Amino acid sequence: MSVYALNIDEFSGNDYALLGIHTVLSEYRLAYLLNLHLKVKFRRANFDLDFTKNKNQSSYAVYEYINKELDYNWYLISNVYKSTSTSILTGLFRESDTVVNLVPEKKKVDFFLKLEGDFDYEYIVKTIEKINRIPQIITSYKIEVESLKSKEFLIF
């Protein structure tokens, strides 16, 4: 019987481009604005990215735009999961918020835009320029996937 192993290093950064987006918008509002300004059709994916670590669960919203004609896929992925826990103490602060990031080394990034397909550098630069023209977005930029320690969280 043959054994097949999958090496995470086989997934190079050339398979997709990754953009970081800084904004205070909620994911559905950001998806709407990207649809409007980029002429794409993001919709809520049938799945979220769910993780369990040390009995703590986190779930990250995913929006997708699949273009079968041009053979590319775009994913809008939340990098922030907020949970509120209530303590038994009767003090002033009974509730506390906990923030967990999908990619911990990019804590200031609110959303990732994962572009799967064959895109040249100019196309990515023009896309970033269009995103940065949206008034509600603070900034967006290309992230070097090879530099991320947690890049395996973005493979789905």
Tab-separated table of N, CA and C in Angstrom:
chain	number	residue	atom	x	y	z
A	1	MET	N	0.842	-1.172	0.000
A	1	MET	CA	0.000	0.000	0.000
A	1	MET	C	0.894	1.244	0.000
A	2	SER	N	0.626	2.155	-0.869
A	2	SER	CA	1.422	3.369	-0.986
A	2	SER	C	0.979	4.404	0.035
A	3	VAL	N	1.937	5.134	0.522
A	3	VAL	CA	1.670	6.212	1.454
A	3	VAL	C	1.991	7.522	0.752
A	4	TYR	N	1.053	8.448	0.785
A	4	TYR	CA	1.242	9.749	0.184
A	4	TYR	C	1.329	10.792	1.282
A	5	ALA	N	2.342	11.610	1.171
A	5	ALA	CA	2.521	12.676	2.161
A	5	ALA	C	2.424	14.018	1.461
A	6	LEU	N	1.828	14.950	2.131
A	6	LEU	CA	1.692	16.302	1.603
A	6	LEU	C	2.601	17.213	2.407
A	7	ASN	N	3.529	17.828	1.715
A	7	ASN	CA	4.463	18.738	2.358
A	7	ASN	C	3.941	20.148	2.214
A	8	ILE	N	3.845	20.864	3.323
A	8	ILE	CA	3.308	22.227	3.296
A	8	ILE	C	4.194	23.136	2.449
A	9	ASP	N	5.473	22.810	2.316
A	9	ASP	CA	6.385	23.632	1.525
A	9	ASP	C	6.116	23.538	0.027
A	10	GLU	N	5.309	22.555	-0.380
A	10	GLU	CA	4.964	22.428	-1.788
A	10	GLU	C	4.057	23.557	-2.250
A	11	PHE	N	3.393	24.206	-1.306
A	11	PHE	CA	2.530	25.323	-1.636
A	11	PHE	C	3.375	26.587	-1.641
A	12	SER	N	3.715	27.049	-2.803
A	12	SER	CA	4.545	28.253	-2.879
A	12	SER	C	3.657	29.482	-2.903
A	13	GLY	N	4.269	30.644	-2.651
A	13	GLY	CA	3.542	31.902	-2.666
A	13	GLY	C	3.073	32.280	-4.058
A	14	ASN	N	3.552	31.592	-5.087
A	14	ASN	CA	3.175	31.905	-6.455
A	14	ASN	C	1.766	31.436	-6.788
A	15	ASP	N	1.183	30.591	-5.932
A	15	ASP	CA	-0.159	30.075	-6.196
A	15	ASP	C	-1.226	31.137	-5.964
A	16	TYR	N	-0.927	32.089	-5.116
A	16	TYR	CA	-1.895	33.146	-4.840
A	16	TYR	C	-1.171	34.403	-4.365
A	17	ALA	N	-1.860	35.519	-4.542
A	17	ALA	CA	-1.378	36.796	-4.011
A	17	ALA	C	-2.209	37.124	-2.787
A	18	LEU	N	-1.607	37.804	-1.840
A	18	LEU	CA	-2.287	38.114	-0.599
A	18	LEU	C	-2.189	39.610	-0.336
A	19	LEU	N	-3.348	40.223	-0.113
A	19	LEU	CA	-3.401	41.646	0.201
A	19	LEU	C	-3.916	41.809	1.624
A	20	GLY	N	-3.355	42.760	2.335
A	20	GLY	CA	-3.830	43.105	3.676
A	20	GLY	C	-4.668	44.360	3.600
A	21	ILE	N	-5.787	44.392	4.314
A	21	ILE	CA	-6.692	45.541	4.302
A	21	ILE	C	-6.909	46.011	5.739
A	22	HIS	N	-6.712	47.318	5.949
A	22	HIS	CA	-6.978	47.949	7.245
A	22	HIS	C	-8.243	48.778	7.122
A	23	THR	N	-9.236	48.479	7.948
A	23	THR	CA	-10.497	49.199	7.932
A	23	THR	C	-11.245	48.931	9.232
A	24	VAL	N	-12.204	49.785	9.541
A	24	VAL	CA	-13.057	49.557	10.712
A	24	VAL	C	-14.401	48.966	10.297
A	25	LEU	N	-14.565	48.691	9.028
A	25	LEU	CA	-15.829	48.165	8.510
A	25	LEU	C	-16.052	46.713	8.933
A	26	SER	N	-17.313	46.318	8.984
A	26	SER	CA	-17.653	44.915	9.184
A	26	SER	C	-17.435	44.180	7.864
A	27	GLU	N	-17.355	42.857	7.942
A	27	GLU	CA	-17.019	42.093	6.734
A	27	GLU	C	-18.070	42.226	5.634
A	28	TYR	N	-19.354	42.251	5.985
A	28	TYR	CA	-20.372	42.347	4.943
A	28	TYR	C	-20.367	43.717	4.276
A	29	ARG	N	-20.053	44.761	5.035
A	29	ARG	CA	-19.980	46.109	4.456
A	29	ARG	C	-18.749	46.243	3.554
A	30	LEU	N	-17.638	45.661	3.973
A	30	LEU	CA	-16.437	45.674	3.137
A	30	LEU	C	-16.667	44.892	1.850
A	31	ALA	N	-17.319	43.744	1.943
A	31	ALA	CA	-17.615	42.959	0.742
A	31	ALA	C	-18.493	43.759	-0.218
A	32	TYR	N	-19.469	44.466	0.312
A	32	TYR	CA	-20.342	45.294	-0.518
A	32	TYR	C	-19.539	46.382	-1.239
A	33	LEU	N	-18.667	47.070	-0.513
A	33	LEU	CA	-17.881	48.145	-1.123
A	33	LEU	C	-16.882	47.619	-2.150
A	34	LEU	N	-16.297	46.460	-1.888
A	34	LEU	CA	-15.401	45.860	-2.879
A	34	LEU	C	-16.177	45.465	-4.133
A	35	ASN	N	-17.379	44.932	-3.949
A	35	ASN	CA	-18.226	44.612	-5.103
A	35	ASN	C	-18.507	45.858	-5.929
A	36	LEU	N	-18.804	46.932	-5.262
A	36	LEU	CA	-19.166	48.180	-5.922
A	36	LEU	C	-17.988	48.798	-6.673
A	37	HIS	N	-16.830	48.850	-6.052
A	37	HIS	CA	-15.683	49.549	-6.626
A	37	HIS	C	-14.812	48.678	-7.525
A	38	LEU	N	-14.753	47.376	-7.281
A	38	LEU	CA	-13.911	46.491	-8.084
A	38	LEU	C	-14.692	45.726	-9.145
A	39	LYS	N	-16.004	45.902	-9.149
A	39	LYS	CA	-16.876	45.198	-10.100
A	39	LYS	C	-16.729	43.680	-9.975
A	40	VAL	N	-16.743	43.214	-8.729
A	40	VAL	CA	-16.711	41.785	-8.445
A	40	VAL	C	-18.020	41.412	-7.763
A	41	LYS	N	-18.188	40.149	-7.437
A	41	LYS	CA	-19.421	39.682	-6.813
A	41	LYS	C	-19.105	38.787	-5.614
A	42	PHE	N	-18.591	39.400	-4.553
A	42	PHE	CA	-18.348	38.639	-3.331
A	42	PHE	C	-19.673	38.213	-2.729
A	43	ARG	N	-19.697	36.996	-2.219
A	43	ARG	CA	-20.841	36.498	-1.478
A	43	ARG	C	-20.310	35.677	-0.316
A	44	ARG	N	-21.126	35.531	0.695
A	44	ARG	CA	-20.703	34.780	1.878
A	44	ARG	C	-20.459	33.336	1.481
A	45	ALA	N	-19.319	32.805	1.829
A	45	ALA	CA	-18.980	31.420	1.511
A	45	ALA	C	-19.812	30.474	2.371
A	46	ASN	N	-19.903	29.239	1.927
A	46	ASN	CA	-20.646	28.221	2.669
A	46	ASN	C	-19.880	27.714	3.885
A	47	PHE	N	-18.695	28.259	4.097
A	47	PHE	CA	-17.849	27.810	5.199
A	47	PHE	C	-17.175	29.015	5.859
A	48	ASP	N	-16.770	28.824	7.085
A	48	ASP	CA	-15.922	29.763	7.800
A	48	ASP	C	-14.637	29.017	8.149
A	49	LEU	N	-13.611	29.745	8.499
A	49	LEU	CA	-12.386	29.109	8.977
A	49	LEU	C	-12.510	28.984	10.490
A	50	ASP	N	-12.692	27.756	10.959
A	50	ASP	CA	-12.902	27.481	12.385
A	50	ASP	C	-11.669	26.821	12.973
A	51	PHE	N	-11.249	27.280	14.143
A	51	PHE	CA	-10.082	26.733	14.812
A	51	PHE	C	-10.402	26.520	16.283
A	52	THR	N	-9.786	25.481	16.860
A	52	THR	CA	-9.885	25.219	18.287
A	52	THR	C	-8.470	25.075	18.817
A	53	LYS	N	-8.158	25.909	19.822
A	53	LYS	CA	-6.821	25.859	20.428
A	53	LYS	C	-6.983	26.064	21.928
A	54	ASN	N	-6.509	25.096	22.701
A	54	ASN	CA	-6.580	25.174	24.167
A	54	ASN	C	-8.010	25.436	24.647
A	55	LYS	N	-8.970	24.717	24.117
A	55	LYS	CA	-10.390	24.821	24.461
A	55	LYS	C	-11.017	26.151	24.055
A	56	ASN	N	-10.279	26.982	23.341
A	56	ASN	CA	-10.820	28.236	22.830
A	56	ASN	C	-11.128	28.069	21.355
A	57	GLN	N	-12.333	28.440	20.975
A	57	GLN	CA	-12.730	28.322	19.582
A	57	GLN	C	-12.752	29.700	18.945
A	58	SER	N	-12.347	29.739	17.682
A	58	SER	CA	-12.423	30.985	16.922
A	58	SER	C	-12.936	30.664	15.529
A	59	SER	N	-13.658	31.614	14.959
A	59	SER	CA	-14.257	31.437	13.645
A	59	SER	C	-14.058	32.724	12.852
A	60	TYR	N	-13.567	32.581	11.623
A	60	TYR	CA	-13.249	33.727	10.783
A	60	TYR	C	-14.129	33.687	9.542
A	61	ALA	N	-14.817	34.793	9.288
A	61	ALA	CA	-15.747	34.877	8.159
A	61	ALA	C	-14.984	34.852	6.837
A	62	VAL	N	-15.584	34.182	5.843
A	62	VAL	CA	-14.992	34.095	4.511
A	62	VAL	C	-16.047	34.489	3.487
A	63	TYR	N	-15.677	35.381	2.582
A	63	TYR	CA	-16.493	35.744	1.429
A	63	TYR	C	-15.722	35.319	0.193
A	64	GLU	N	-16.453	34.873	-0.831
A	64	GLU	CA	-15.762	34.376	-2.019
A	64	GLU	C	-16.345	34.972	-3.284
A	65	TYR	N	-15.480	35.078	-4.273
A	65	TYR	CA	-15.866	35.481	-5.621
A	65	TYR	C	-15.189	34.510	-6.571
A	66	ILE	N	-15.976	33.652	-7.200
A	66	ILE	CA	-15.472	32.635	-8.112
A	66	ILE	C	-15.792	33.072	-9.532
A	67	ASN	N	-14.766	33.216	-10.362
A	67	ASN	CA	-14.949	33.574	-11.766
A	67	ASN	C	-14.479	32.402	-12.611
A	68	LYS	N	-15.417	31.573	-13.049
A	68	LYS	CA	-15.077	30.377	-13.825
A	68	LYS	C	-14.623	30.722	-15.237
A	69	GLU	N	-15.125	31.826	-15.794
A	69	GLU	CA	-14.749	32.213	-17.153
A	69	GLU	C	-13.269	32.581	-17.242
A	70	LEU	N	-12.786	33.351	-16.281
A	70	LEU	CA	-11.395	33.796	-16.286
A	70	LEU	C	-10.500	32.920	-15.416
A	71	ASP	N	-11.080	31.902	-14.784
A	71	ASP	CA	-10.360	30.916	-13.986
A	71	ASP	C	-9.574	31.544	-12.835
A	72	TYR	N	-10.264	32.310	-12.002
A	72	TYR	CA	-9.636	32.792	-10.783
A	72	TYR	C	-10.661	32.877	-9.664
A	73	ASN	N	-10.152	32.819	-8.448
A	73	ASN	CA	-10.971	32.873	-7.236
A	73	ASN	C	-10.410	33.941	-6.309
A	74	TRP	N	-11.295	34.716	-5.714
A	74	TRP	CA	-10.919	35.716	-4.720
A	74	TRP	C	-11.611	35.352	-3.415
A	75	TYR	N	-10.898	35.517	-2.324
A	75	TYR	CA	-11.466	35.260	-1.001
A	75	TYR	C	-11.183	36.455	-0.091
A	76	LEU	N	-12.203	36.926	0.578
A	76	LEU	CA	-12.078	37.965	1.585
A	76	LEU	C	-12.186	37.271	2.935
A	77	ILE	N	-11.111	37.351	3.726
A	77	ILE	CA	-11.017	36.584	4.963
A	77	ILE	C	-10.792	37.536	6.126
A	78	SER	N	-11.604	37.411	7.139
A	78	SER	CA	-11.424	38.215	8.342
A	78	SER	C	-10.189	37.720	9.089
A	79	ASN	N	-9.405	38.634	9.625
A	79	ASN	CA	-8.235	38.270	10.415
A	79	ASN	C	-8.508	38.403	11.911
A	80	VAL	N	-9.678	38.883	12.277
A	80	VAL	CA	-9.976	39.186	13.680
A	80	VAL	C	-11.207	38.397	14.129
A	81	TYR	N	-11.061	37.728	15.269
A	81	TYR	CA	-12.194	37.073	15.922
A	81	TYR	C	-12.285	37.645	17.329
A	82	LYS	N	-13.439	38.203	17.664
A	82	LYS	CA	-13.646	38.783	18.987
A	82	LYS	C	-14.638	37.923	19.755
A	83	SER	N	-14.271	37.617	20.973
A	83	SER	CA	-15.200	36.885	21.838
A	83	SER	C	-15.309	37.625	23.161
A	84	THR	N	-16.469	37.537	23.758
A	84	THR	CA	-16.720	38.173	25.045
A	84	THR	C	-16.960	37.087	26.074
A	85	SER	N	-16.214	37.158	27.156
A	85	SER	CA	-16.403	36.181	28.218
A	85	SER	C	-16.868	36.907	29.476
A	86	THR	N	-17.719	36.251	30.211
A	86	THR	CA	-18.269	36.820	31.446
A	86	THR	C	-17.651	36.091	32.623
A	87	SER	N	-17.146	36.852	33.567
A	87	SER	CA	-16.554	36.249	34.754
A	87	SER	C	-17.589	36.174	35.878
A	88	ILE	N	-17.298	35.395	36.871
A	88	ILE	CA	-18.200	35.208	37.997
A	88	ILE	C	-18.030	36.332	39.020
A	89	LEU	N	-16.958	37.066	38.935
A	89	LEU	CA	-16.687	38.139	39.898
A	89	LEU	C	-17.793	39.185	39.868
A	90	THR	N	-18.017	39.808	40.982
A	90	THR	CA	-19.059	40.839	41.079
A	90	THR	C	-18.460	42.232	41.074
A	91	GLY	N	-17.329	42.390	40.449
A	91	GLY	CA	-16.659	43.686	40.403
A	91	GLY	C	-17.237	44.567	39.312
A	92	LEU	N	-16.509	45.599	39.027
A	92	LEU	CA	-16.940	46.586	38.050
A	92	LEU	C	-16.932	46.024	36.628
A	93	PHE	N	-15.920	45.213	36.322
A	93	PHE	CA	-15.780	44.679	34.973
A	93	PHE	C	-16.031	43.173	34.990
A	94	ARG	N	-17.220	42.769	34.622
A	94	ARG	CA	-17.571	41.350	34.601
A	94	ARG	C	-17.340	40.736	33.245
A	95	GLU	N	-17.353	41.537	32.199
A	95	GLU	CA	-17.145	41.013	30.858
A	95	GLU	C	-15.797	41.471	30.329
A	96	SER	N	-15.149	40.574	29.597
A	96	SER	CA	-13.878	40.934	28.982
A	96	SER	C	-13.884	40.448	27.538
A	97	ASP	N	-13.301	41.257	26.687
A	97	ASP	CA	-13.203	40.916	25.273
A	97	ASP	C	-11.847	40.288	24.994
A	98	THR	N	-11.861	39.265	24.171
A	98	THR	CA	-10.640	38.603	23.746
A	98	THR	C	-10.581	38.670	22.230
A	99	VAL	N	-9.433	39.067	21.712
A	99	VAL	CA	-9.241	39.148	20.269
A	99	VAL	C	-8.221	38.096	19.866
A	100	VAL	N	-8.576	37.272	18.877
A	100	VAL	CA	-7.685	36.245	18.356
A	100	VAL	C	-7.524	36.504	16.865
A	101	ASN	N	-6.273	36.548	16.392
A	101	ASN	CA	-5.998	36.794	14.985
A	101	ASN	C	-5.738	35.494	14.247
A	102	LEU	N	-6.239	35.405	13.036
A	102	LEU	CA	-5.992	34.239	12.184
A	102	LEU	C	-4.504	34.113	11.892
A	103	VAL	N	-3.883	35.221	11.518
A	103	VAL	CA	-2.444	35.269	11.264
A	103	VAL	C	-1.840	36.187	12.336
A	104	PRO	N	-1.319	35.608	13.415
A	104	PRO	CA	-0.882	36.419	14.557
A	104	PRO	C	0.220	37.429	14.230
A	105	GLU	N	1.071	37.130	13.266
A	105	GLU	CA	2.148	38.073	12.962
A	105	GLU	C	1.670	39.298	12.187
A	106	LYS	N	0.413	39.316	11.787
A	106	LYS	CA	-0.196	40.473	11.110
A	106	LYS	C	-1.407	40.937	11.920
A	107	LYS	N	-1.179	41.296	13.171
A	107	LYS	CA	-2.266	41.673	14.075
A	107	LYS	C	-2.993	42.938	13.652
A	108	LYS	N	-2.323	43.830	12.951
A	108	LYS	CA	-2.955	45.089	12.571
A	108	LYS	C	-3.794	44.974	11.305
A	109	VAL	N	-3.685	43.857	10.598
A	109	VAL	CA	-4.487	43.633	9.389
A	109	VAL	C	-5.873	43.174	9.812
A	110	ASP	N	-6.898	43.849	9.297
A	110	ASP	CA	-8.271	43.471	9.633
A	110	ASP	C	-8.810	42.376	8.715
A	111	PHE	N	-8.449	42.443	7.433
A	111	PHE	CA	-8.925	41.470	6.444
A	111	PHE	C	-7.803	41.123	5.479
A	112	PHE	N	-7.867	39.901	4.978
A	112	PHE	CA	-6.979	39.473	3.905
A	112	PHE	C	-7.807	39.302	2.648
A	113	LEU	N	-7.239	39.682	1.536
A	113	LEU	CA	-7.842	39.427	0.232
A	113	LEU	C	-6.902	38.465	-0.477
A	114	LYS	N	-7.346	37.227	-0.633
A	114	LYS	CA	-6.546	36.179	-1.254
A	114	LYS	C	-6.970	36.058	-2.709
A	115	LEU	N	-6.026	36.287	-3.618
A	115	LEU	CA	-6.299	36.248	-5.054
A	115	LEU	C	-5.647	35.005	-5.639
A	116	GLU	N	-6.461	34.018	-5.978
A	116	GLU	CA	-5.951	32.790	-6.591
A	116	GLU	C	-6.117	32.893	-8.095
A	117	GLY	N	-5.072	32.605	-8.819
A	117	GLY	CA	-5.115	32.677	-10.272
A	117	GLY	C	-3.806	33.219	-10.799
A	118	ASP	N	-3.781	33.449	-12.089
A	118	ASP	CA	-2.569	33.939	-12.736
A	118	ASP	C	-2.679	35.447	-12.906
A	119	PHE	N	-2.137	36.197	-11.944
A	119	PHE	CA	-2.193	37.655	-11.980
A	119	PHE	C	-0.783	38.199	-12.117
A	120	ASP	N	-0.626	39.189	-12.983
A	120	ASP	CA	0.678	39.828	-13.074
A	120	ASP	C	0.782	40.946	-12.036
A	121	TYR	N	1.973	41.448	-11.846
A	121	TYR	CA	2.248	42.447	-10.822
A	121	TYR	C	1.433	43.719	-11.043
A	122	GLU	N	1.293	44.151	-12.271
A	122	GLU	CA	0.551	45.378	-12.572
A	122	GLU	C	-0.922	45.261	-12.192
A	123	TYR	N	-1.512	44.109	-12.424
A	123	TYR	CA	-2.913	43.893	-12.065
A	123	TYR	C	-3.105	44.021	-10.552
A	124	ILE	N	-2.186	43.456	-9.801
A	124	ILE	CA	-2.277	43.523	-8.347
A	124	ILE	C	-2.104	44.957	-7.863
A	125	VAL	N	-1.164	45.698	-8.463
A	125	VAL	CA	-0.951	47.097	-8.084
A	125	VAL	C	-2.192	47.929	-8.388
A	126	LYS	N	-2.820	47.710	-9.539
A	126	LYS	CA	-4.040	48.450	-9.891
A	126	LYS	C	-5.186	48.108	-8.951
A	127	THR	N	-5.278	46.850	-8.553
A	127	THR	CA	-6.315	46.437	-7.604
A	127	THR	C	-6.105	47.124	-6.263
A	128	ILE	N	-4.869	47.194	-5.806
A	128	ILE	CA	-4.569	47.874	-4.541
A	128	ILE	C	-4.928	49.356	-4.641
A	129	GLU	N	-4.620	49.984	-5.766
A	129	GLU	CA	-4.953	51.398	-5.957
A	129	GLU	C	-6.459	51.631	-5.900
A	130	LYS	N	-7.225	50.732	-6.521
A	130	LYS	CA	-8.687	50.849	-6.486
A	130	LYS	C	-9.219	50.680	-5.063
A	131	ILE	N	-8.659	49.735	-4.334
A	131	ILE	CA	-9.104	49.505	-2.956
A	131	ILE	C	-8.780	50.729	-2.097
A	132	ASN	N	-7.602	51.293	-2.286
A	132	ASN	CA	-7.190	52.448	-1.476
A	132	ASN	C	-8.002	53.703	-1.786
A	133	ARG	N	-8.683	53.734	-2.921
A	133	ARG	CA	-9.542	54.872	-3.250
A	133	ARG	C	-10.885	54.823	-2.528
A	134	ILE	N	-11.233	53.704	-1.934
A	134	ILE	CA	-12.481	53.589	-1.185
A	134	ILE	C	-12.309	54.369	0.118
A	135	PRO	N	-13.158	55.374	0.363
A	135	PRO	CA	-12.946	56.261	1.519
A	135	PRO	C	-12.937	55.555	2.874
A	136	GLN	N	-13.679	54.481	3.032
A	136	GLN	CA	-13.783	53.814	4.331
A	136	GLN	C	-12.601	52.882	4.630
A	137	ILE	N	-11.705	52.718	3.665
A	137	ILE	CA	-10.559	51.842	3.859
A	137	ILE	C	-9.348	52.697	4.219
A	138	ILE	N	-8.684	52.330	5.287
A	138	ILE	CA	-7.517	53.078	5.738
A	138	ILE	C	-6.361	52.851	4.772
A	139	THR	N	-6.021	51.602	4.520
A	139	THR	CA	-4.977	51.275	3.553
A	139	THR	C	-5.070	49.799	3.180
A	140	SER	N	-4.423	49.464	2.077
A	140	SER	CA	-4.267	48.066	1.667
A	140	SER	C	-2.917	47.937	0.987
A	141	TYR	N	-2.361	46.749	1.021
A	141	TYR	CA	-1.033	46.523	0.462
A	141	TYR	C	-0.819	45.038	0.252
A	142	LYS	N	0.191	44.712	-0.552
A	142	LYS	CA	0.533	43.325	-0.846
A	142	LYS	C	1.366	42.776	0.304
A	143	ILE	N	1.077	41.551	0.675
A	143	ILE	CA	1.810	40.858	1.722
A	143	ILE	C	2.596	39.722	1.072
A	144	GLU	N	3.866	39.629	1.414
A	144	GLU	CA	4.697	38.528	0.919
A	144	GLU	C	4.339	37.264	1.695
A	145	VAL	N	3.732	36.314	1.010
A	145	VAL	CA	3.244	35.095	1.655
A	145	VAL	C	4.391	34.296	2.259
A	146	GLU	N	5.546	34.301	1.596
A	146	GLU	CA	6.689	33.521	2.074
A	146	GLU	C	7.164	33.982	3.444
A	147	SER	N	6.912	35.229	3.789
A	147	SER	CA	7.379	35.774	5.066
A	147	SER	C	6.467	35.404	6.239
A	148	LEU	N	5.302	34.852	5.966
A	148	LEU	CA	4.346	34.522	7.029
A	148	LEU	C	4.656	33.168	7.663
A	149	LYS	N	4.655	33.130	8.975
A	149	LYS	CA	4.832	31.863	9.683
A	149	LYS	C	3.540	31.048	9.673
A	150	SER	N	2.401	31.726	9.648
A	150	SER	CA	1.094	31.072	9.730
A	150	SER	C	0.406	30.981	8.375
A	151	LYS	N	1.153	30.872	7.299
A	151	LYS	CA	0.553	30.852	5.965
A	151	LYS	C	-0.324	29.615	5.736
A	152	GLU	N	-0.104	28.557	6.510
A	152	GLU	CA	-0.928	27.351	6.341
A	152	GLU	C	-2.380	27.589	6.727
A	153	PHE	N	-2.662	28.635	7.526
A	153	PHE	CA	-4.038	28.942	7.895
A	153	PHE	C	-4.826	29.500	6.708
A	154	LEU	N	-4.123	29.918	5.679
A	154	LEU	CA	-4.778	30.519	4.505
A	154	LEU	C	-4.934	29.520	3.369
A	155	ILE	N	-4.586	28.270	3.599
A	155	ILE	CA	-4.751	27.232	2.588
A	155	ILE	C	-6.056	26.509	2.862
A	156	PHE	N	-6.999	26.631	1.956
A	156	PHE	CA	-8.287	25.931	2.084
A	156	PHE	C	-8.838	25.656	0.715
